CSV table of C-alpha atoms in Angstrom, one decimal:
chain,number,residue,atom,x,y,z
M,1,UNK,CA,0.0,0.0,0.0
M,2,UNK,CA,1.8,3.2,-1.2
M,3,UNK,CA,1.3,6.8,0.8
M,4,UNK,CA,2.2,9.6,-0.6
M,5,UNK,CA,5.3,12.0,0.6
M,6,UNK,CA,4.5,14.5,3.1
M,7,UNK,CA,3.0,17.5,0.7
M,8,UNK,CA,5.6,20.3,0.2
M,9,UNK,CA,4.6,23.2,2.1
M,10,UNK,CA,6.1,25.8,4.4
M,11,UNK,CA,6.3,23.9,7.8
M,12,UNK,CA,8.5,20.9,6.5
M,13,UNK,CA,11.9,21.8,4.4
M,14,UNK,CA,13.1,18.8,2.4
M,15,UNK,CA,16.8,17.3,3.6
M,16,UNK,CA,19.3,18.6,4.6
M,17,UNK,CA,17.6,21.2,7.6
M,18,UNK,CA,17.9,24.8,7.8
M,19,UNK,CA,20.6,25.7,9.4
M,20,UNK,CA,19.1,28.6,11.2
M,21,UNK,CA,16.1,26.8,13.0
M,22,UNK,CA,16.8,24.0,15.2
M,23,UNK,CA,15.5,21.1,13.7
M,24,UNK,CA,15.6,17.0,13.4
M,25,UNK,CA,16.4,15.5,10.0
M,26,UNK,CA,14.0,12.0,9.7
M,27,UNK,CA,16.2,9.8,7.9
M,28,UNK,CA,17.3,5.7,6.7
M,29,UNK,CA,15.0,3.7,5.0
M,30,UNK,CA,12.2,5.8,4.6
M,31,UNK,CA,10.7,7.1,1.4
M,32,UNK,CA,10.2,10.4,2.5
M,33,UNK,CA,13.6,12.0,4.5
M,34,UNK,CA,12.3,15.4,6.0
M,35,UNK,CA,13.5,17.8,8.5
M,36,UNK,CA,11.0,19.2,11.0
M,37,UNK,CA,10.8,21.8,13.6
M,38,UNK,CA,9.7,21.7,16.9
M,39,UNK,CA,6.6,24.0,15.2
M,40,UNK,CA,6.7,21.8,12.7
M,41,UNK,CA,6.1,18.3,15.5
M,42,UNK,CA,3.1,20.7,17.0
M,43,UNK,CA,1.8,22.0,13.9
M,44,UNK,CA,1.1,18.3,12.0
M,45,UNK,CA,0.1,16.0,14.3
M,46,UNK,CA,-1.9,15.4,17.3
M,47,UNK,CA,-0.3,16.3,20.2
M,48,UNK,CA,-0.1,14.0,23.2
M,49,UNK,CA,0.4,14.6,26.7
M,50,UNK,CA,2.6,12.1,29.8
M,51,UNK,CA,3.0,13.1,32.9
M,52,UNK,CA,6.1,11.2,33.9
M,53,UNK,CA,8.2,10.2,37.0
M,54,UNK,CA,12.1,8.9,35.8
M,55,UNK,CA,15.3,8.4,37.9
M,56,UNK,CA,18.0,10.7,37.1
M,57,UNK,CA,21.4,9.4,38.2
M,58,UNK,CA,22.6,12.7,38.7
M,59,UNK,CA,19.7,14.4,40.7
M,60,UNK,CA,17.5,11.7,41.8
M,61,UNK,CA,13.5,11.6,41.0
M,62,UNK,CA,12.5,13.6,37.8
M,63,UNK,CA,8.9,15.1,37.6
M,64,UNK,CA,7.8,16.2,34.1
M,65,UNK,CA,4.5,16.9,31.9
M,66,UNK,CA,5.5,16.4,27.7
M,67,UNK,CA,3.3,17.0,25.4
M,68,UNK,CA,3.8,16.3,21.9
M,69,UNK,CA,3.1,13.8,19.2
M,70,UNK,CA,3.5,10.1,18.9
M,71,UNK,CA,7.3,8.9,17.1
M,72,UNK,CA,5.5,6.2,15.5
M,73,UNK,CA,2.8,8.9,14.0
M,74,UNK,CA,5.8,10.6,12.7
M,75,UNK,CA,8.1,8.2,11.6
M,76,UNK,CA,5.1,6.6,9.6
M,77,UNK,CA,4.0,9.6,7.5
M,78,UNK,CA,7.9,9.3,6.4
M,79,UNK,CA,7.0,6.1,4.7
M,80,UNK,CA,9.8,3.3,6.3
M,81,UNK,CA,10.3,0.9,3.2
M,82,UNK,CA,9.0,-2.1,5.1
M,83,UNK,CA,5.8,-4.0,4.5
M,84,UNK,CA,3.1,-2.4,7.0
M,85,UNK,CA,0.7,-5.4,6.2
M,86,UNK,CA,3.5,-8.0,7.2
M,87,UNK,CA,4.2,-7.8,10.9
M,88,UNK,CA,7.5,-10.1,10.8
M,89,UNK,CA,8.9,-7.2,8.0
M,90,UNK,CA,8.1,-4.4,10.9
M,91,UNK,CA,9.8,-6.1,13.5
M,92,UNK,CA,12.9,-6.4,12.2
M,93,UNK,CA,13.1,-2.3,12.0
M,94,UNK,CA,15.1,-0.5,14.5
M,95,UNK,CA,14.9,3.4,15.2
M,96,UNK,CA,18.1,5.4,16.4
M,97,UNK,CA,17.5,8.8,17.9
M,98,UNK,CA,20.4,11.6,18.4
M,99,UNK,CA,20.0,14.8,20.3
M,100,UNK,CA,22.5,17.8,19.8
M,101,UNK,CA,24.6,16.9,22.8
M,102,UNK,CA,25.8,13.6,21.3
M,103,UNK,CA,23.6,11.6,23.3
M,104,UNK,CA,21.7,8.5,21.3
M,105,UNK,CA,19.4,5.7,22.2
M,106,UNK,CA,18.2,3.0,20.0
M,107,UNK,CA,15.0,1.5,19.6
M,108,UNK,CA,12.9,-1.0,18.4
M,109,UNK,CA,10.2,-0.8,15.3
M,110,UNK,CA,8.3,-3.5,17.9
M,111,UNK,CA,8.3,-1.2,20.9
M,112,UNK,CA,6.0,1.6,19.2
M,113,UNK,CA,4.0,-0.3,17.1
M,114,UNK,CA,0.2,-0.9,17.8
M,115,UNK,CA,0.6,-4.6,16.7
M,116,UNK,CA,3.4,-5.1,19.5
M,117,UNK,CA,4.4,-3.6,22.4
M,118,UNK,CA,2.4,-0.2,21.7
M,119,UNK,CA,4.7,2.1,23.8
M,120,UNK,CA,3.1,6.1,23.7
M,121,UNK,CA,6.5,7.4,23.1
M,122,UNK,CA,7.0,11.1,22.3
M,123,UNK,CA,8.7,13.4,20.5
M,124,UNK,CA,7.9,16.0,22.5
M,125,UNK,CA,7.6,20.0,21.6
M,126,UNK,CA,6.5,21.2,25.2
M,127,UNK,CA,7.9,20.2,28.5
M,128,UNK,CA,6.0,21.5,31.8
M,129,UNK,CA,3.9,23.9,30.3
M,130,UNK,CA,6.8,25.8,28.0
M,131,UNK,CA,7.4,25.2,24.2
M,132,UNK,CA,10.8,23.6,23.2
M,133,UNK,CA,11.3,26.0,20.1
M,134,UNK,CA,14.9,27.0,21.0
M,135,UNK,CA,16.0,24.0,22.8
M,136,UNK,CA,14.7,21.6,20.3
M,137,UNK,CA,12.3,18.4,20.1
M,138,UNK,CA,12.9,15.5,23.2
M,139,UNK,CA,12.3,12.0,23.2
M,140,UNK,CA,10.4,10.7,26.3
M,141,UNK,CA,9.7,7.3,27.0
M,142,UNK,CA,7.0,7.3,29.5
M,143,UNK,CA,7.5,3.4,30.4
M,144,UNK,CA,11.0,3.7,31.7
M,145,UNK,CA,11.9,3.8,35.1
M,146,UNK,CA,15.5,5.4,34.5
M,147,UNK,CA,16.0,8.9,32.1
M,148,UNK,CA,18.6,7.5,30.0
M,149,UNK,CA,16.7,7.2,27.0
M,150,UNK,CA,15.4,10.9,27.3
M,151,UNK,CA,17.1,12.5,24.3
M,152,UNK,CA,16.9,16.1,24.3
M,153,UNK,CA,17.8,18.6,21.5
M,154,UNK,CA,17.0,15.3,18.8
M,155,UNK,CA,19.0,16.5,15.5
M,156,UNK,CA,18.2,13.4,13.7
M,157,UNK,CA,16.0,10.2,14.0
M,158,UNK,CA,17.3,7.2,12.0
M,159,UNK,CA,14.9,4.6,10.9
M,160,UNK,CA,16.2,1.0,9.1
M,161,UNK,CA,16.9,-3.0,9.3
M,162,UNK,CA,18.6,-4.8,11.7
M,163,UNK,CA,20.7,-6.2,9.4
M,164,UNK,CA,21.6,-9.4,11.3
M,165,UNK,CA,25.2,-11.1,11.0
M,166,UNK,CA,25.6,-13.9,8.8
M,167,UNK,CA,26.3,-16.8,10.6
M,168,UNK,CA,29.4,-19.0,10.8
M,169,UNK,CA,29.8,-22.5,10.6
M,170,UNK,CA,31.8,-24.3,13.1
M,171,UNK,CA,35.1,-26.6,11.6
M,172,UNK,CA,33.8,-30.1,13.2
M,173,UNK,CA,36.6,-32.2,14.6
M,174,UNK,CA,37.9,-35.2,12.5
């Protein structure tokens, strides 16, 4: 089932992103690459709201309200190159998220997708009440216990295969 492209307007900017707006570039094996704004995340999709609770190593308990839409919402208006009608062809789809600071967390197709594990996970364009314009988009993961997979500032959001080792036979003794 084909869906077209995001239509070309003024709120998404084909690859690579402006340089003077802070942006994320959606990238890997998707049909569509964009770059999106923070405006951009609250602008074209519903926006989402999870009040969370995570353990910072640093500072302790972490009390937060995001808002913002849904990655999987996102990443699928991008058009990943699997099969959406094959389950087994999503599964094997990984997602790698990068925020300005260097910081990246990887996850899996699996984890956000209605069919599996369904996780609300955000990019978020608000945190407690104020908009993340200048300090760009954050990923929150409302399930996890620990803030490690938090990314703020996302410059890019990578979407492909697991492309699994081939394996190797073992010499049997003689």
């Amino acid at each position: 089932m084909s869906r077209p492209c995001l239509p070309p307007d003024t709120t998404v900017s084909p690859v690579p992103p402006a340089p003077a707006r802070m942006s994320l570039t959606l990238r890997g094996e998707v049909a569509c690459p964009v770059s999106l704004t923070v405006a951009d995340l609250r602008e074209r999709w519903e926006q989402h709201r999870a009040e969370v609770v995570f353990d910072c190593a640093t500072s302790g308990p972490r009390h937060h309200t995001f808002e913002g839409p849904l990655l999987r919402e996102v990443v699928d208006e991008a058009k990943p190159v699997f099969d959406p009608r094959r389950r087994k062809d999503r599964s094997r789809f990984l997602v790698a998220v990068t925020g300005g600071d260097g910081h990246h967390t990887v996850l899996s197709w699996a984890e956000i997708d209605a069919d599996f594990g369904n996780v609300p996970i955000l990019l978020a364009t608000a945190m407690d009440g104020r908009g993340l314009e200048s300090a760009g988009s954050q990923l929150v993961v409302p399930t996890d216990r620990c803030g490690a997979r938090y990314i703020s500032a996302i410059t890019s959001v990578w979407v492909g295969a697991c492309a699994v080792p081939p394996q190797r036979t073992r010499a049997t003794p003689t």
